[in-house]
Amino acid sequence: MTTESARARRRRANQTPGGAGSPIAAPAGDLGSPGARPTSAAGAPADAPGSRRMRADARDNRERVLRAARAAFAEHGAQASLNKIAQAAGVGPGTLYRHFPTLGALLVAIIGDDVAALCEKGRDLLGHTSSAEALRTWLRAVAEHATAMRGLVAARMAVPPAPDADAALAACHERIRATGAALLERAQREGAVPGDIEIADLLTLVNAIAWVSEQAPCDEYLLDRLLALVRGMESSPREEKT
C-alpha cells in the first residue's frame, strides 16, 4: 500500500456522512457483516485463533449497537442520533457509519433480527394442536413487534415495499409473509378461518392496528380489543381491575 493511499483511507474513515460534525477517528475493530468470511492481510481466509477472536468482537459490537439503537428509537423515534447510539454502544462513529450509514439502515437491521425470531416462533406454532390458536398467538406476536420503537416498525412493515426498496427490508416482508401464509393456510384447511382471507391483507391490518395502539399508550387494552375484532375468534380481555 502506498503512503498516498493510506492517507486517503484515513481521510475517508475520519469523515462523517454529509460532512456534518467534526472529524471522527475510526477505532480499531468492526461490526462485521453477516455471511462475510474474514480474510488475512494477504487476502486468504483468516481461520487463526486471533481471527476468530476478531469475529467474536465484531459480533459483540453489533449486538451492543443494536441494543443501544433499540433504546434510542424507543425514546426518540425517528429523531434518534447515530452519534449518540455509537457512544452508548461503546463503538466509534466511523465504525457505526460504515455498516449503518443511516437510521433507516439501522432500523432495518433491528427489524431483520426480530423477523427471524417471529419466523422461528411461527414454525414452532405450526405444530400447535389448534390451528386457530396458533394463528392468533402468532398475529399477537407480530403486533407486539410492530408496536416497538414508537411505531417505526409498523410504519416499515404495514405494506409491502416498492420494487426499488431496500433489499433487506423486502426480504423481511417476504419471510413474514411466508410464515404467516403457512399458519393461515393450515387454519383455512381446518375450517377455522374463512378461506377468502389473504395473508397480505391480514398482515397489513395487524400492523396498522399495532401502529394505532402505539399512539395511545394509556389504553393498555386497545391492541387486544382491535385484534379481537380482526380475528372474530375470541373476546377481548376484561378491562375491570381486580
PDB file of N, CA and C in Angstrom, residues 23-93:
ATOM      1  N   PRO A  23     -14.422  16.026  12.526  1.00  0.00           N
ATOM      2  CA  PRO A  23     -13.827  14.780  12.059  1.00  0.00           C
ATOM      3  C   PRO A  23     -13.863  13.719  13.149  1.00  0.00           C
ATOM      4  N   ILE A  24     -14.100  12.474  12.739  1.00  0.00           N
ATOM      5  CA  ILE A  24     -14.218  11.357  13.680  1.00  0.00           C
ATOM      6  C   ILE A  24     -13.112  10.370  13.411  1.00  0.00           C
ATOM      7  N   ALA A  25     -12.411   9.991  14.445  1.00  0.00           N
ATOM      8  CA  ALA A  25     -11.351   8.993  14.296  1.00  0.00           C
ATOM      9  C   ALA A  25     -11.972   7.617  14.328  1.00  0.00           C
ATOM     10  N   ALA A  26     -11.734   6.802  13.328  1.00  0.00           N
ATOM     11  CA  ALA A  26     -12.287   5.448  13.278  1.00  0.00           C
ATOM     12  C   ALA A  26     -11.466   4.546  14.179  1.00  0.00           C
ATOM     13  N   PRO A  27     -12.108   3.839  15.124  1.00  0.00           N
ATOM     14  CA  PRO A  27     -11.380   2.993  16.051  1.00  0.00           C
ATOM     15  C   PRO A  27     -11.046   1.655  15.427  1.00  0.00           C
ATOM     16  N   ALA A  28     -10.217   0.916  16.160  1.00  0.00           N
ATOM     17  CA  ALA A  28      -9.938  -0.449  15.726  1.00  0.00           C
ATOM     18  C   ALA A  28     -11.184  -1.281  15.945  1.00  0.00           C
ATOM     19  N   GLY A  29     -11.297  -2.385  15.232  1.00  0.00           N
ATOM     20  CA  GLY A  29     -12.474  -3.238  15.379  1.00  0.00           C
ATOM     21  C   GLY A  29     -13.490  -2.938  14.314  1.00  0.00           C
ATOM     22  N   ASP A  30     -14.550  -3.772  14.282  1.00  0.00           N
ATOM     23  CA  ASP A  30     -15.560  -3.626  13.250  1.00  0.00           C
ATOM     24  C   ASP A  30     -16.845  -4.220  13.751  1.00  0.00           C
ATOM     25  N   LEU A  31     -17.924  -3.944  13.039  1.00  0.00           N
ATOM     26  CA  LEU A  31     -19.218  -4.525  13.396  1.00  0.00           C
ATOM     27  C   LEU A  31     -19.454  -5.838  12.683  1.00  0.00           C
ATOM     28  N   GLY A  32     -18.689  -6.117  11.674  1.00  0.00           N
ATOM     29  CA  GLY A  32     -18.873  -7.350  10.937  1.00  0.00           C
ATOM     30  C   GLY A  32     -20.058  -7.284  10.014  1.00  0.00           C
ATOM     31  N   SER A  33     -20.110  -8.147   9.020  1.00  0.00           N
ATOM     32  CA  SER A  33     -21.255  -8.238   8.122  1.00  0.00           C
ATOM     33  C   SER A  33     -21.677  -9.693   8.039  1.00  0.00           C
ATOM     34  N   PRO A  34     -22.951  -9.986   8.271  1.00  0.00           N
ATOM     35  CA  PRO A  34     -23.420 -11.369   8.256  1.00  0.00           C
ATOM     36  C   PRO A  34     -23.075 -12.070   6.953  1.00  0.00           C
ATOM     37  N   GLY A  35     -22.514 -13.262   7.072  1.00  0.00           N
ATOM     38  CA  GLY A  35     -22.223 -14.060   5.895  1.00  0.00           C
ATOM     39  C   GLY A  35     -20.870 -13.792   5.280  1.00  0.00           C
ATOM     40  N   ALA A  36     -20.211 -12.702   5.692  1.00  0.00           N
ATOM     41  CA  ALA A  36     -18.911 -12.390   5.119  1.00  0.00           C
ATOM     42  C   ALA A  36     -17.846 -13.199   5.812  1.00  0.00           C
ATOM     43  N   ARG A  37     -16.891 -13.722   5.048  1.00  0.00           N
ATOM     44  CA  ARG A  37     -15.811 -14.507   5.625  1.00  0.00           C
ATOM     45  C   ARG A  37     -14.579 -13.637   5.726  1.00  0.00           C
ATOM     46  N   PRO A  38     -14.014 -13.416   6.951  1.00  0.00           N
ATOM     47  CA  PRO A  38     -12.869 -12.537   7.078  1.00  0.00           C
ATOM     48  C   PRO A  38     -11.663 -13.090   6.350  1.00  0.00           C
ATOM     49  N   THR A  39     -10.778 -12.219   5.949  1.00  0.00           N
ATOM     50  CA  THR A  39      -9.552 -12.624   5.285  1.00  0.00           C
ATOM     51  C   THR A  39      -8.366 -12.025   6.000  1.00  0.00           C
ATOM     52  N   SER A  40      -7.217 -12.644   5.804  1.00  0.00           N
ATOM     53  CA  SER A  40      -5.982 -12.119   6.369  1.00  0.00           C
ATOM     54  C   SER A  40      -5.499 -10.953   5.532  1.00  0.00           C
ATOM     55  N   ALA A  41      -4.402 -10.333   5.967  1.00  0.00           N
ATOM     56  CA  ALA A  41      -3.868  -9.200   5.231  1.00  0.00           C
ATOM     57  C   ALA A  41      -3.474  -9.595   3.818  1.00  0.00           C
ATOM     58  N   ALA A  42      -3.143 -10.863   3.615  1.00  0.00           N
ATOM     59  CA  ALA A  42      -2.755 -11.324   2.289  1.00  0.00           C
ATOM     60  C   ALA A  42      -3.955 -11.699   1.442  1.00  0.00           C
ATOM     61  N   GLY A  43      -5.155 -11.640   2.015  1.00  0.00           N
ATOM     62  CA  GLY A  43      -6.361 -11.942   1.251  1.00  0.00           C
ATOM     63  C   GLY A  43      -6.848 -13.358   1.410  1.00  0.00           C
ATOM     64  N   ALA A  44      -6.158 -14.191   2.205  1.00  0.00           N
ATOM     65  CA  ALA A  44      -6.563 -15.574   2.407  1.00  0.00           C
ATOM     66  C   ALA A  44      -7.535 -15.647   3.574  1.00  0.00           C
ATOM     67  N   PRO A  45      -8.377 -16.701   3.646  1.00  0.00           N
ATOM     68  CA  PRO A  45      -9.290 -16.832   4.775  1.00  0.00           C
ATOM     69  C   PRO A  45      -8.540 -16.810   6.093  1.00  0.00           C
ATOM     70  N   ALA A  46      -9.047 -16.081   7.058  1.00  0.00           N
ATOM     71  CA  ALA A  46      -8.369 -15.940   8.342  1.00  0.00           C
ATOM     72  C   ALA A  46      -9.043 -16.852   9.350  1.00  0.00           C
ATOM     73  N   ASP A  47      -8.457 -18.031   9.586  1.00  0.00           N
ATOM     74  CA  ASP A  47      -9.055 -19.016  10.477  1.00  0.00           C
ATOM     75  C   ASP A  47      -8.238 -19.201  11.748  1.00  0.00           C
ATOM     76  N   ALA A  48      -7.233 -18.372  11.965  1.00  0.00           N
ATOM     77  CA  ALA A  48      -6.408 -18.494  13.147  1.00  0.00           C
ATOM     78  C   ALA A  48      -7.199 -18.061  14.367  1.00  0.00           C
ATOM     79  N   PRO A  49      -6.757 -18.490  15.584  1.00  0.00           N
ATOM     80  CA  PRO A  49      -7.474 -18.095  16.798  1.00  0.00           C
ATOM     81  C   PRO A  49      -7.665 -16.596  16.913  1.00  0.00           C
ATOM     82  N   GLY A  50      -6.651 -15.807  16.514  1.00  0.00           N
ATOM     83  CA  GLY A  50      -6.785 -14.362  16.569  1.00  0.00           C
ATOM     84  C   GLY A  50      -7.896 -13.854  15.685  1.00  0.00           C
ATOM     85  N   SER A  51      -8.072 -14.463  14.514  1.00  0.00           N
ATOM     86  CA  SER A  51      -9.134 -14.058  13.596  1.00  0.00           C
ATOM     87  C   SER A  51     -10.498 -14.414  14.156  1.00  0.00           C
ATOM     88  N   ARG A  52     -10.599 -15.586  14.778  1.00  0.00           N
ATOM     89  CA  ARG A  52     -11.874 -15.960  15.389  1.00  0.00           C
ATOM     90  C   ARG A  52     -12.236 -14.976  16.491  1.00  0.00           C
ATOM     91  N   ARG A  53     -11.216 -14.522  17.229  1.00  0.00           N
ATOM     92  CA  ARG A  53     -11.468 -13.538  18.274  1.00  0.00           C
ATOM     93  C   ARG A  53     -11.968 -12.230  17.666  1.00  0.00           C
ATOM     94  N   MET A  54     -11.415 -11.832  16.519  1.00  0.00           N
ATOM     95  CA  MET A  54     -11.872 -10.618  15.861  1.00  0.00           C
ATOM     96  C   MET A  54     -13.319 -10.752  15.428  1.00  0.00           C
ATOM     97  N   ARG A  55     -13.701 -11.937  14.919  1.00  0.00           N
ATOM     98  CA  ARG A  55     -15.080 -12.143  14.510  1.00  0.00           C
ATOM     99  C   ARG A  55     -16.012 -12.063  15.714  1.00  0.00           C
ATOM    100  N   ALA A  56     -15.580 -12.647  16.850  1.00  0.00           N
ATOM    101  CA  ALA A  56     -16.386 -12.575  18.065  1.00  0.00           C
ATOM    102  C   ALA A  56     -16.541 -11.130  18.527  1.00  0.00           C
ATOM    103  N   ASP A  57     -15.467 -10.346  18.444  1.00  0.00           N
ATOM    104  CA  ASP A  57     -15.542  -8.941  18.821  1.00  0.00           C
ATOM    105  C   ASP A  57     -16.518  -8.193  17.920  1.00  0.00           C
ATOM    106  N   ALA A  58     -16.492  -8.504  16.617  1.00  0.00           N
ATOM    107  CA  ALA A  58     -17.404  -7.846  15.680  1.00  0.00           C
ATOM    108  C   ALA A  58     -18.848  -8.169  16.012  1.00  0.00           C
ATOM    109  N   ARG A  59     -19.129  -9.425  16.350  1.00  0.00           N
ATOM    110  CA  ARG A  59     -20.496  -9.795  16.731  1.00  0.00           C
ATOM    111  C   ARG A  59     -20.925  -9.076  18.005  1.00  0.00           C
ATOM    112  N   ASP A  60     -19.994  -9.005  18.976  1.00  0.00           N
ATOM    113  CA  ASP A  60     -20.318  -8.306  20.220  1.00  0.00           C
ATOM    114  C   ASP A  60     -20.602  -6.832  19.950  1.00  0.00           C
ATOM    115  N   ASN A  61     -19.800  -6.220  19.094  1.00  0.00           N
ATOM    116  CA  ASN A  61     -20.021  -4.812  18.751  1.00  0.00           C
ATOM    117  C   ASN A  61     -21.395  -4.620  18.117  1.00  0.00           C
ATOM    118  N   ARG A  62     -21.757  -5.522  17.191  1.00  0.00           N
ATOM    119  CA  ARG A  62     -23.044  -5.405  16.515  1.00  0.00           C
ATOM    120  C   ARG A  62     -24.191  -5.511  17.515  1.00  0.00           C
ATOM    121  N   GLU A  63     -24.091  -6.462  18.454  1.00  0.00           N
ATOM    122  CA  GLU A  63     -25.148  -6.624  19.442  1.00  0.00           C
ATOM    123  C   GLU A  63     -25.271  -5.382  20.322  1.00  0.00           C
ATOM    124  N   ARG A  64     -24.140  -4.797  20.702  1.00  0.00           N
ATOM    125  CA  ARG A  64     -24.197  -3.584  21.519  1.00  0.00           C
ATOM    126  C   ARG A  64     -24.837  -2.436  20.742  1.00  0.00           C
ATOM    127  N   VAL A  65     -24.504  -2.321  19.471  1.00  0.00           N
ATOM    128  CA  VAL A  65     -25.086  -1.268  18.639  1.00  0.00           C
ATOM    129  C   VAL A  65     -26.592  -1.449  18.526  1.00  0.00           C
ATOM    130  N   LEU A  66     -27.052  -2.666  18.287  1.00  0.00           N
ATOM    131  CA  LEU A  66     -28.486  -2.891  18.122  1.00  0.00           C
ATOM    132  C   LEU A  66     -29.244  -2.655  19.428  1.00  0.00           C
ATOM    133  N   ARG A  67     -28.651  -3.041  20.552  1.00  0.00           N
ATOM    134  CA  ARG A  67     -29.295  -2.769  21.843  1.00  0.00           C
ATOM    135  C   ARG A  67     -29.408  -1.263  22.081  1.00  0.00           C
ATOM    136  N   ALA A  68     -28.326  -0.559  21.812  1.00  0.00           N
ATOM    137  CA  ALA A  68     -28.347   0.891  22.003  1.00  0.00           C
ATOM    138  C   ALA A  68     -29.336   1.549  21.044  1.00  0.00           C
ATOM    139  N   ALA A  69     -29.424   1.036  19.823  1.00  0.00           N
ATOM    140  CA  ALA A  69     -30.343   1.608  18.841  1.00  0.00           C
ATOM    141  C   ALA A  69     -31.792   1.375  19.251  1.00  0.00           C
ATOM    142  N   ARG A  70     -32.108   0.196  19.758  1.00  0.00           N
ATOM    143  CA  ARG A  70     -33.472  -0.065  20.216  1.00  0.00           C
ATOM    144  C   ARG A  70     -33.883   0.944  21.285  1.00  0.00           C
ATOM    145  N   ALA A  71     -32.976   1.164  22.230  1.00  0.00           N
ATOM    146  CA  ALA A  71     -33.277   2.104  23.310  1.00  0.00           C
ATOM    147  C   ALA A  71     -33.449   3.519  22.765  1.00  0.00           C
ATOM    148  N   ALA A  72     -32.592   3.900  21.815  1.00  0.00           N
ATOM    149  CA  ALA A  72     -32.671   5.250  21.252  1.00  0.00           C
ATOM    150  C   ALA A  72     -33.951   5.439  20.443  1.00  0.00           C
ATOM    151  N   PHE A  73     -34.312   4.444  19.641  1.00  0.00           N
ATOM    152  CA  PHE A  73     -35.543   4.540  18.854  1.00  0.00           C
ATOM    153  C   PHE A  73     -36.768   4.574  19.775  1.00  0.00           C
ATOM    154  N   ALA A  74     -36.747   3.780  20.845  1.00  0.00           N
ATOM    155  CA  ALA A  74     -37.871   3.752  21.764  1.00  0.00           C
ATOM    156  C   ALA A  74     -38.055   5.101  22.456  1.00  0.00           C
ATOM    157  N   GLU A  75     -36.957   5.790  22.725  1.00  0.00           N
ATOM    158  CA  GLU A  75     -37.046   7.075  23.416  1.00  0.00           C
ATOM    159  C   GLU A  75     -37.279   8.241  22.471  1.00  0.00           C
ATOM    160  N   HIS A  76     -36.596   8.224  21.321  1.00  0.00           N
ATOM    161  CA  HIS A  76     -36.621   9.389  20.440  1.00  0.00           C
ATOM    162  C   HIS A  76     -37.301   9.150  19.098  1.00  0.00           C
ATOM    163  N   GLY A  77     -37.661   7.920  18.785  1.00  0.00           N
ATOM    164  CA  GLY A  77     -38.275   7.638  17.496  1.00  0.00           C
ATOM    165  C   GLY A  77     -37.346   7.976  16.348  1.00  0.00           C
ATOM    166  N   ALA A  78     -37.900   8.599  15.308  1.00  0.00           N
ATOM    167  CA  ALA A  78     -37.121   8.929  14.124  1.00  0.00           C
ATOM    168  C   ALA A  78     -36.098  10.030  14.379  1.00  0.00           C
ATOM    169  N   GLN A  79     -36.139  10.661  15.547  1.00  0.00           N
ATOM    170  CA  GLN A  79     -35.184  11.717  15.877  1.00  0.00           C
ATOM    171  C   GLN A  79     -33.944  11.179  16.576  1.00  0.00           C
ATOM    172  N   ALA A  80     -33.800   9.881  16.655  1.00  0.00           N
ATOM    173  CA  ALA A  80     -32.622   9.293  17.294  1.00  0.00           C
ATOM    174  C   ALA A  80     -31.349   9.728  16.567  1.00  0.00           C
ATOM    175  N   SER A  81     -30.248   9.750  17.291  1.00  0.00           N
ATOM    176  CA  SER A  81     -28.965  10.210  16.739  1.00  0.00           C
ATOM    177  C   SER A  81     -28.001   9.041  16.581  1.00  0.00           C
ATOM    178  N   LEU A  82     -27.449   8.891  15.379  1.00  0.00           N
ATOM    179  CA  LEU A  82     -26.462   7.837  15.156  1.00  0.00           C
ATOM    180  C   LEU A  82     -25.237   8.035  16.039  1.00  0.00           C
ATOM    181  N   ASN A  83     -24.785   9.274  16.193  1.00  0.00           N
ATOM    182  CA  ASN A  83     -23.609   9.523  17.011  1.00  0.00           C
ATOM    183  C   ASN A  83     -23.845   9.113  18.461  1.00  0.00           C
ATOM    184  N   LYS A  84     -25.029   9.417  18.995  1.00  0.00           N
ATOM    185  CA  LYS A  84     -25.333   9.050  20.374  1.00  0.00           C
ATOM    186  C   LYS A  84     -25.503   7.545  20.519  1.00  0.00           C
ATOM    187  N   ILE A  85     -26.029   6.892  19.481  1.00  0.00           N
ATOM    188  CA  ILE A  85     -26.131   5.435  19.516  1.00  0.00           C
ATOM    189  C   ILE A  85     -24.739   4.815  19.569  1.00  0.00           C
ATOM    190  N   ALA A  86     -23.826   5.327  18.768  1.00  0.00           N
ATOM    191  CA  ALA A  86     -22.450   4.823  18.782  1.00  0.00           C
ATOM    192  C   ALA A  86     -21.822   5.018  20.153  1.00  0.00           C
ATOM    193  N   GLN A  87     -22.036   6.183  20.741  1.00  0.00           N
ATOM    194  CA  GLN A  87     -21.480   6.468  22.061  1.00  0.00           C
ATOM    195  C   GLN A  87     -22.050   5.517  23.106  1.00  0.00           C
ATOM    196  N   ALA A  88     -23.364   5.284  23.086  1.00  0.00           N
ATOM    197  CA  ALA A  88     -23.987   4.386  24.054  1.00  0.00           C
ATOM    198  C   ALA A  88     -23.510   2.948  23.872  1.00  0.00           C
ATOM    199  N   ALA A  89     -23.214   2.569  22.631  1.00  0.00           N
ATOM    200  CA  ALA A  89     -22.767   1.201  22.343  1.00  0.00           C
ATOM    201  C   ALA A  89     -21.282   1.003  22.612  1.00  0.00           C
ATOM    202  N   GLY A  90     -20.555   2.104  22.784  1.00  0.00           N
ATOM    203  CA  GLY A  90     -19.118   1.995  23.029  1.00  0.00           C
ATOM    204  C   GLY A  90     -18.314   1.696  21.785  1.00  0.00           C
ATOM    205  N   VAL A  91     -18.805   2.113  20.611  1.00  0.00           N
ATOM    206  CA  VAL A  91     -18.045   1.954  19.372  1.00  0.00           C
ATOM    207  C   VAL A  91     -17.837   3.335  18.760  1.00  0.00           C
ATOM    208  N   GLY A  92     -16.853   3.450  17.906  1.00  0.00           N
ATOM    209  CA  GLY A  92     -16.582   4.717  17.254  1.00  0.00           C
ATOM    210  C   GLY A  92     -17.628   5.032  16.195  1.00  0.00           C
ATOM    211  N   PRO A  93     -17.974   6.313  16.021  1.00  0.00           N
ATOM    212  CA  PRO A  93     -18.938   6.674  14.979  1.00  0.00           C
ATOM    213  C   PRO A  93     -18.505   6.220  13.600  1.00  0.00           C
TER     214      PRO A  93
END
